């Protein structure tokens, strides 16, 4: 049994743009501060699909084969010699970004900004869409019994929402506009409500996604069309809420949505940019400046796993409905194709042959 | 009818320590920036009872008869010449503190600290436990149709909880200890949960109050005895939560609870002092200092009504169960006696003869 | 003497684009909360010249004659009935923005964002380039004996620098890039150094302005040309400092400078937009977002006069060298012409015939 | 020569309360992430003397011989295999606290609160009062040529002042009271002024120390006597400043000073506790609470070395006058005796036989 385990490390490897393969890789050996994990559930992210389709995201270019996947959870099967807080059998959620250097960003608590950070499935760093994966033990977080593996895997996208809402300063009674009801817009919605937002409007082109947003707790859904002007959409938002929102969380990356975000937000408010679009965008910056609408970016997250686990354990946030599709690891290509088509919300790959439960 | 209205201004007046009277007062005339209100619901606060029983709170000494009451809502019946945002018929919640001077506290958004602030039922300023009361229009906030008068009145104590949680920095996943399950501890509980606290422990001497706390959403209730040592209570809290709480909100004013608050709170956390006890207390300040546990006071609140109304309108906070007793204004003395005995949680006085609904 | 005083209220009035006149206006009578001031020193701001040259700034359009001037100090000659903190003879600096409504912006300490604020020399509100001017007493601040009238007048532009540095979070050891060495860039420099910035680079097209910046304490001056690319200028800044600056304060409004500001600022840093340029600008927003470089606007200032007076009184900031030209009020047109030509830094108009001292 | 170097590692070792010895210890070998340093200048801290005199500080008890010293700088003589940012010959300042675990405190940028942190000369961790010492390379910071070794050593106490002022929120125009003009009070003074404080009052029992404080830039010195009441001292401070200070930095640990700190500070202000006194203190906590005077502790520092080096390099802070005595390492006992007697301010031990310069 142990033998077999160590021989089967089926992995989802991107060899080049468009060239996604399922292949065996050796089971890695954990270093002193690492743990070896038997992977359980790994969600597919838009960025995984983007690397597959384009071979790059911005300056990150695939130059050699890379394992995909970074929304993951699994079970500890081996611990490095220096690891004390985990033991074989522990169920853990994986934070995919691990700072390599103790630079000023790390020391001051913003390790996500460290330029040399390791990050699963960002070239050249391998991800964890495979059977066995080793990771820094300090970035594996034990899941309580009442949190499922899939919830554990969903902590990764949820963390983007947490970081976005935290940087936005969402608090009791906040009114919030979220542009885009994709997975990231939806987790931002869940988090905003959990942090006390009184009213959340969410916009999207897709009626299906808006329907899901309503189910997840959006107070208002705003169907938009590509040809709508930002000023008009902004007015529409204000008329739904009765006031301009305190905060806008932009989760599309589309230029017109960034413009909408600025026009829509009340003076003294905050626009958080989560969506990543074209390098140069044309925006009404004076409008933001003279109304002191702050524009804050979000790059992944830091220090979110513990609070996410706390929220899931206490049942204050319910991410389960986000999972709309499941595939065994062996059917990874079909799974990727599903995400590419924009069907459903979150597709989960089940990496453990013997346990395909949530 | 109009005649009658203007003649009947039955008011609850404290003449001296122990000397509480129901008497007629003239209906006031609103100034240019004021509104005249027909009072609807006014909650009795511990401080109202304290003035009645002791004739003073700290440096605030009753020197001449004063109308009691400051947790209030009513209906606009007349507006001053300069008032534009309210009109007769509007249902409003009343913020009882109105800054008199445009000093640095006011200009910088902390008007609750202005030393010359007017405050209902703090000597020598009259409160609003009466039929007709005039107030600064800028400190009356229109209630939406789906928020009741009683909810409107409860915004006052709720505001203490909001201000406490805001100063504590309660956020997603916070673990919180609340000392004391009186009205103030309970509103702090409601607000902490609404702001995303994952787990709240609440302590009290009274099993009844703890039962109410559980009903209102406390994750753990901790019955304490006067003879418990602060260190032990702190350990008990940590064992309930599995960790030390990030935040402690002290709502008793009792010295041993302040000590517990310090010992219990995790390093880098916050103790908020809401409870008001003896002037001098003996506390383990070095313990707090070397663990950078910040100690922050709370003096009433500022800028809370709009967010409170937003929360109530969106049904994210439910304060209704706090009201355990109701009396018509004419039975004010019995009502005060009920509060004095510590029976129930919040006693409401119903000031409008024709509408005694919540 | 008194007679004469009340008859001579020579005022600098803009009648229409390009039509600047010196004319007599009645001496105003202060209301209960106002003071009447005998004006002493009033600086000319770029916006005064802009109204003169263009008749408008953005949505603010001159529709009827308006007195110019908003960087001002004077002496109290009469106080309204309700004024207690000032008396005739007091020397005061004038904060030109006075909120008209007690709205949420005002209550929460950000009154500069109040949409209905009164502001000197912003249509349709009259400024104070005249002999006698009345103003809200709460927005007049007594000058200590060791602070001159001109220093008092310079508190207005200095306040823009204070607000900018405060919003930027300048603190001990900050490295700062300032784009533009006009009056606003220079006051930002003074304030950044006073708040503990270790190194400030300042850029401009003009060698003269950079020379002034060096005199005022800039660690590095960076001469730029219109054709320089933002990326190169950003690299140049990093090579001067040895690191990317923590903070960039943009004081030109020019699109290429905003781009430079984003490229130049280190990850996790802040760009403050003070300069006001074209409504739409093309900017590398993804670059800012993924490095979490926050973009914060500045609209005038709030709560700056007391700290500015404290700094001037304690001699920690020296604004005196900013004044390069002085004209008696009668020569206002020549004074405006001087500012229009960009000669020197700050032109002062001396409104008191009997005291033309600094 | 090299031979000799490795043989002579004269070290100042505390064997037991009162038993301070100079003895040879082996020259250590740096691990992969460490550097070996030839020590140059090491300041004596009150805590070093306290361990010598008492064998303990609070819960930290000397149980085996320990090298003293933690205010230090030296020259790199050997680098571990994984070290890239330092090389032999580099002059460095040493941050004595090195987190051992990547716990939540460390990840969120508050590593000083990590309960398992290594700290020089805190039992059982050895300090660096010796000839050769190895340290985590990540906590050694390269000194620019224009910063002396002694300035480098003084970054340690300076960091306490930086952390205190940062936690206090000292900013432009702040008025500050500092209780105690010992080394820690004096560095707090230097930092407060550098961060823009307009006026600093500093109190002490000793006229000599106050004289030094005036030389270092205190605006007011306040001689106090042990029998002065806290209320009176607080009034005295307000009369010196003309207002109550925004901030009080308590640097004595004495109960009456903590009381003074609370009474003295203006509403909405901050008291920072740096001084460490008796475990239990009696304080007017309600006075602080109802005026929202926050009480914040300081435990050492984090993230201060880079900004301290920036300040020293840019000559914005001058710590040199703090060094009043120098002794060669061989005379460590006399040096400790000097500090014990409270003569002068900072005593420096010179560890390099061939270079005893500042
Ligand atoms: N900053 C970060 O760290 C980070 C992390 C994860 C994802 N992202 C980015 O966040 C964005 C959202 O991610 P996702 O996985 O939800 O993507 P997604 O593509 O699934 O969702 C985007 C949604 O935006 C909608 N949309 C498109 N144009 C719109 C418009 N004009 N108005 C309203 N809605 C519109 C789409 O219909 C879609 O539902 C992406 O740009 C992604 O790159 C950023
Ligand atoms: N700071 C402010 O602005 C502000 C505003 C309102 C009320 N307060 C203060 O807040 C406090 C609470 O107000 P309230 O109306 O809820 O009062 P309350 O008296 O109804 O409630 C206090 C509760 O504390 C409990 N208690 C007493 N000793 C205890 C102990 N050792 N451990 C645990 N619980 C204990 C009591 O049983 C009681 O239930 C009072 O001190 C009041 O003065 C302050
Ligand atoms: N946000 C606010 O509240 C506020 C208040 C006052 C002024 N402002 C704005 O601040 C800006 C500066 O005001 P000012 O009075 O100093 O104006 P100014 O015109 O005197 O100074 C601008 C300076 O920028 C320099 N400059 C132009 N192009 C440049 C480039 N490409 N690179 C570097 N420098 C360049 C110019 O040479 C000039 O010295 C203006 O846009 C003004 O409208 C804003
Ligand atoms: N929190 C931390 O991380 C940290 C770090 C270093 C030092 N400390 C503490 O800071 C304090 C100061 O350190 P130091 O090295 O400057 O000590 P020190 O003993 O040299 O200085 C204390 C000064 O306080 C003065 N003083 C005593 N009683 C006073 C009174 N009633 N009023 C005014 N002044 C009075 C003394 O005359 C002395 O000059 C100590 O308690 C030390 O333990 C704390
Ligand atoms: Zn992803
Ligand atoms: Zn009350
Ligand atoms: Zn101006
Ligand atoms: Zn020390």
mmCIF file of C-alpha atoms and ligand atoms in Angstrom, chain A residues 160 180-185 203-205 209 224 251-252 254 256-257 274-276 298-300, ligand 1:
data_model
loop_
_atom_site.group_PDB
_atom_site.id
_atom_site.type_symbol
_atom_site.label_atom_id
_atom_site.label_comp_id
_atom_site.label_asym_id
_atom_site.label_seq_id
_atom_site.Cartn_x
_atom_site.Cartn_y
_atom_site.Cartn_z
ATOM 1 C CA UNK A 160 -8.776 37.049 -2.221
ATOM 2 C CA UNK A 180 -18.420 40.997 -11.663
ATOM 3 C CA UNK A 181 -20.093 37.888 -10.257
ATOM 4 C CA UNK A 182 -17.415 35.375 -11.138
ATOM 5 C CA UNK A 183 -15.846 33.281 -8.385
ATOM 6 C CA UNK A 184 -13.889 36.276 -7.092
ATOM 7 C CA UNK A 185 -16.859 38.622 -7.103
ATOM 8 C CA UNK A 203 -23.207 43.543 -11.393
ATOM 9 C CA UNK A 204 -22.491 41.149 -14.229
ATOM 10 C CA UNK A 205 -23.221 40.566 -17.879
ATOM 11 C CA UNK A 209 -24.081 34.463 -12.356
ATOM 12 C CA UNK A 224 -25.302 45.220 -17.281
ATOM 13 C CA UNK A 251 -13.664 41.992 -9.966
ATOM 14 C CA UNK A 252 -13.672 42.076 -13.762
ATOM 15 C CA UNK A 254 -12.577 45.547 -17.613
ATOM 16 C CA UNK A 256 -15.399 50.371 -18.291
ATOM 17 C CA UNK A 257 -15.960 48.687 -14.942
ATOM 18 C CA UNK A 274 -9.067 42.937 -7.818
ATOM 19 C CA UNK A 275 -9.707 42.296 -11.482
ATOM 20 C CA UNK A 276 -6.652 42.372 -13.674
ATOM 21 C CA UNK A 298 -5.122 43.645 -4.253
ATOM 22 C CA UNK A 299 -2.359 41.179 -4.938
ATOM 23 C CA UNK A 300 -3.484 37.819 -3.715
HETATM 24 N N1 LIG E 1 -5.688 40.570 -7.708
HETATM 25 C C1 LIG E 1 -5.616 39.276 -7.445
HETATM 26 O O1 LIG E 1 -4.846 38.829 -6.609
HETATM 27 C C2 LIG E 1 -6.539 38.349 -8.158
HETATM 28 C C3 LIG E 1 -6.742 37.050 -7.711
HETATM 29 C C4 LIG E 1 -7.654 36.270 -8.390
HETATM 30 C C5 LIG E 1 -8.329 36.758 -9.501
HETATM 31 N N2 LIG E 1 -8.054 38.006 -9.922
HETATM 32 C C6 LIG E 1 -8.742 38.610 -11.079
HETATM 33 O O2 LIG E 1 -10.067 38.855 -10.674
HETATM 34 C C7 LIG E 1 -10.906 38.843 -11.819
HETATM 35 C C8 LIG E 1 -12.117 37.971 -11.548
HETATM 36 O O3 LIG E 1 -11.738 36.633 -11.404
HETATM 37 P P1 LIG E 1 -12.826 35.507 -11.629
HETATM 38 O O4 LIG E 1 -12.135 34.231 -11.406
HETATM 39 O O5 LIG E 1 -14.054 35.819 -10.866
HETATM 40 O O6 LIG E 1 -13.088 35.723 -13.180
HETATM 41 P P2 LIG E 1 -14.339 35.437 -14.112
HETATM 42 O O7 LIG E 1 -13.874 35.726 -15.472
HETATM 43 O O8 LIG E 1 -14.908 34.124 -13.787
HETATM 44 O O9 LIG E 1 -15.397 36.524 -13.655
HETATM 45 C C9 LIG E 1 -15.457 37.809 -14.199
HETATM 46 C C10 LIG E 1 -16.912 38.184 -14.289
HETATM 47 O O10 LIG E 1 -16.981 39.540 -14.732
HETATM 48 C C11 LIG E 1 -18.084 39.639 -15.597
HETATM 49 N N3 LIG E 1 -17.975 40.817 -16.442
HETATM 50 C C12 LIG E 1 -17.289 40.992 -17.574
HETATM 51 N N4 LIG E 1 -17.473 42.225 -18.070
HETATM 52 C C13 LIG E 1 -18.299 42.859 -17.208
HETATM 53 C C14 LIG E 1 -18.876 44.143 -17.170
HETATM 54 N N5 LIG E 1 -18.616 45.062 -18.118
HETATM 55 N N6 LIG E 1 -19.667 44.466 -16.132
HETATM 56 C C15 LIG E 1 -19.930 43.546 -15.184
HETATM 57 N N7 LIG E 1 -19.424 42.299 -15.166
HETATM 58 C C16 LIG E 1 -18.615 41.962 -16.185
HETATM 59 C C17 LIG E 1 -18.085 38.351 -16.378
HETATM 60 O O11 LIG E 1 -19.349 38.066 -16.927
HETATM 61 C C18 LIG E 1 -17.672 37.356 -15.301
HETATM 62 O O12 LIG E 1 -18.794 36.750 -14.697
HETATM 63 C C19 LIG E 1 -10.035 38.414 -12.957
HETATM 64 O O13 LIG E 1 -9.599 39.583 -13.653
HETATM 65 C C20 LIG E 1 -8.843 37.782 -12.295
HETATM 66 O O14 LIG E 1 -7.680 37.883 -13.077
HETATM 67 C C21 LIG E 1 -7.192 38.798 -9.267
#
